[in-house]
mmCIF file of C-alpha atoms in Angstrom:
data_model
loop_
_atom_site.group_PDB
_atom_site.id
_atom_site.type_symbol
_atom_site.label_atom_id
_atom_site.label_comp_id
_atom_site.label_asym_id
_atom_site.label_seq_id
_atom_site.Cartn_x
_atom_site.Cartn_y
_atom_site.Cartn_z
ATOM 1 C CA MET A 6 -61.762 -84.207 -186.242
ATOM 2 C CA LEU A 7 -60.060 -84.091 -190.182
ATOM 3 C CA ARG A 8 -59.270 -80.720 -190.121
ATOM 4 C CA GLN A 9 -57.423 -80.780 -186.958
ATOM 5 C CA ALA A 10 -55.270 -83.833 -188.205
ATOM 6 C CA LEU A 11 -54.702 -82.179 -191.668
ATOM 7 C CA GLY A 12 -53.290 -79.148 -189.389
ATOM 8 C CA ASP A 13 -51.344 -81.090 -187.348
ATOM 9 C CA ALA A 14 -49.654 -82.672 -190.603
ATOM 10 C CA LEU A 15 -49.216 -79.124 -192.122
ATOM 11 C CA ARG A 16 -47.735 -78.380 -189.211
ATOM 12 C CA ASP A 17 -45.577 -81.410 -188.816
ATOM 13 C CA GLU A 18 -44.597 -81.332 -192.369
ATOM 14 C CA ARG A 19 -43.494 -77.741 -191.927
ATOM 15 C CA ARG A 20 -41.210 -77.824 -188.825
ATOM 16 C CA ALA A 21 -39.504 -81.041 -190.260
ATOM 17 C CA ARG A 22 -38.356 -78.743 -193.085
ATOM 18 C CA GLY A 23 -37.160 -76.207 -190.704
ATOM 19 C CA ARG A 24 -39.570 -73.728 -191.880
ATOM 20 C CA THR A 25 -41.244 -70.785 -190.105
ATOM 21 C CA LEU A 26 -45.142 -70.093 -190.193
ATOM 22 C CA ARG A 27 -44.621 -66.690 -191.632
ATOM 23 C CA ASP A 28 -42.053 -68.072 -195.080
ATOM 24 C CA VAL A 29 -44.582 -70.899 -195.642
ATOM 25 C CA ALA A 30 -47.791 -68.228 -195.202
ATOM 26 C CA LYS A 31 -45.702 -65.759 -197.744
ATOM 27 C CA SER A 32 -44.670 -68.801 -200.205
ATOM 28 C CA SER A 33 -48.284 -70.110 -200.505
ATOM 29 C CA GLN A 34 -50.079 -66.882 -200.651
ATOM 30 C CA VAL A 35 -51.964 -67.615 -197.691
ATOM 31 C CA SER A 36 -52.137 -64.931 -194.906
ATOM 32 C CA LEU A 37 -50.199 -65.866 -191.509
ATOM 33 C CA ALA A 38 -53.530 -65.446 -189.477
ATOM 34 C CA TYR A 39 -55.110 -67.980 -191.879
ATOM 35 C CA LEU A 40 -52.252 -70.695 -192.078
ATOM 36 C CA SER A 41 -52.019 -70.514 -188.313
ATOM 37 C CA GLU A 42 -55.345 -71.184 -187.747
ATOM 38 C CA VAL A 43 -55.315 -74.056 -190.212
ATOM 39 C CA GLU A 44 -52.812 -75.269 -188.683
ATOM 40 C CA ARG A 45 -54.341 -75.266 -185.243
ATOM 41 C CA GLY A 46 -57.619 -77.047 -186.546
ATOM 42 C CA GLN A 47 -59.666 -74.056 -186.098
ATOM 43 C CA LYS A 48 -60.262 -72.956 -190.012
ATOM 44 C CA GLU A 49 -61.175 -75.662 -192.327
ATOM 45 C CA ALA A 50 -59.038 -74.924 -195.671
ATOM 46 C CA SER A 51 -60.425 -74.877 -198.927
ATOM 47 C CA SER A 52 -58.340 -77.498 -201.079
ATOM 48 C CA GLU A 53 -57.021 -75.033 -203.146
ATOM 49 C CA ILE A 54 -55.437 -73.659 -200.149
ATOM 50 C CA ILE A 55 -54.127 -76.743 -199.360
ATOM 51 C CA ALA A 56 -52.803 -77.387 -202.491
ATOM 52 C CA ALA A 57 -50.942 -73.975 -202.209
ATOM 53 C CA VAL A 58 -49.530 -74.554 -198.295
ATOM 54 C CA CYS A 59 -48.395 -78.007 -199.701
ATOM 55 C CA SER A 60 -46.746 -76.610 -202.721
ATOM 56 C CA ALA A 61 -44.866 -73.995 -200.751
ATOM 57 C CA LEU A 62 -43.617 -76.971 -198.509
ATOM 58 C CA GLY A 63 -42.570 -79.006 -201.483
ATOM 59 C CA ILE A 64 -45.142 -82.187 -200.863
ATOM 60 C CA THR A 65 -48.047 -83.222 -202.505
ATOM 61 C CA MET A 66 -51.293 -83.262 -201.459
ATOM 62 C CA LEU A 67 -51.011 -86.851 -201.419
ATOM 63 C CA ASP A 68 -48.191 -86.967 -199.180
ATOM 64 C CA LEU A 69 -50.302 -85.172 -196.343
ATOM 65 C CA VAL A 70 -53.286 -87.057 -196.778
ATOM 66 C CA ALA A 71 -51.018 -90.398 -196.611
ATOM 67 C CA SER A 72 -49.715 -88.988 -193.616
ATOM 68 C CA VAL A 73 -53.477 -88.044 -192.134
ATOM 69 C CA ALA A 74 -54.378 -91.541 -193.179
ATOM 70 C CA ARG A 75 -51.040 -92.866 -191.296
ATOM 71 C CA SER A 76 -52.048 -90.612 -188.178
ATOM 72 C CA TYR A 77 -55.599 -91.988 -187.774
ATOM 73 C CA ALA A 78 -54.982 -95.626 -188.226
ATOM 74 C CA LEU A 79 -51.935 -95.563 -185.622
ATOM 75 C CA HIS A 80 -54.367 -93.584 -183.245
ATOM 76 C CA GLU A 81 -56.810 -96.355 -183.703
ATOM 77 C CA GLY A 82 -54.380 -99.124 -183.442
ATOM 78 C CA ARG A 83 -54.705 -100.376 -186.876
ATOM 79 C CA ALA A 84 -51.552 -101.001 -189.106
ATOM 80 C CA PRO A 85 -50.319 -98.275 -191.060
ATOM 81 C CA ILE A 86 -52.130 -97.789 -194.709
ATOM 82 C CA ARG A 87 -49.596 -98.594 -197.322
ATOM 83 C CA ALA A 88 -49.591 -97.470 -200.772
ATOM 84 C CA ALA A 89 -50.531 -100.500 -203.430
ATOM 85 C CA GLY A 90 -47.350 -102.499 -204.341
ATOM 86 C CA ALA A 91 -45.625 -100.952 -201.545
ATOM 87 C CA PRO A 92 -43.637 -103.458 -199.263
ATOM 88 C CA PRO A 93 -45.395 -104.090 -196.179
ATOM 89 C CA CYS A 94 -44.346 -101.800 -192.829
ATOM 90 C CA PRO A 95 -42.264 -103.355 -190.578
ATOM 91 C CA VAL A 96 -44.415 -102.065 -187.955
ATOM 92 C CA ALA A 97 -47.529 -103.447 -189.338
ATOM 93 C CA MET A 98 -45.691 -106.974 -189.676
ATOM 94 C CA ALA A 99 -45.096 -106.560 -185.916
ATOM 95 C CA ALA A 100 -48.662 -106.536 -185.289
#
């Protein structure tokens, strides 16, 4: 499900930055409980909520969507998706 993948990606980004759920909720002005449910894939957040959380994490929505797309591609056994003009991914070349 897309909401689960988005939640996983948001959690991964938050943890990679060493941020707490409480800190990101406060920075994004999203309730702690709601953000927790979004990260667990239990709530489907609006694009406005996702944008606010991405901004609080210092990433763009494009970064988040690209992360989700890569996860789906790897899950399906496909080569990771890359941006137009970007050099080929070493993983994709090995496949």
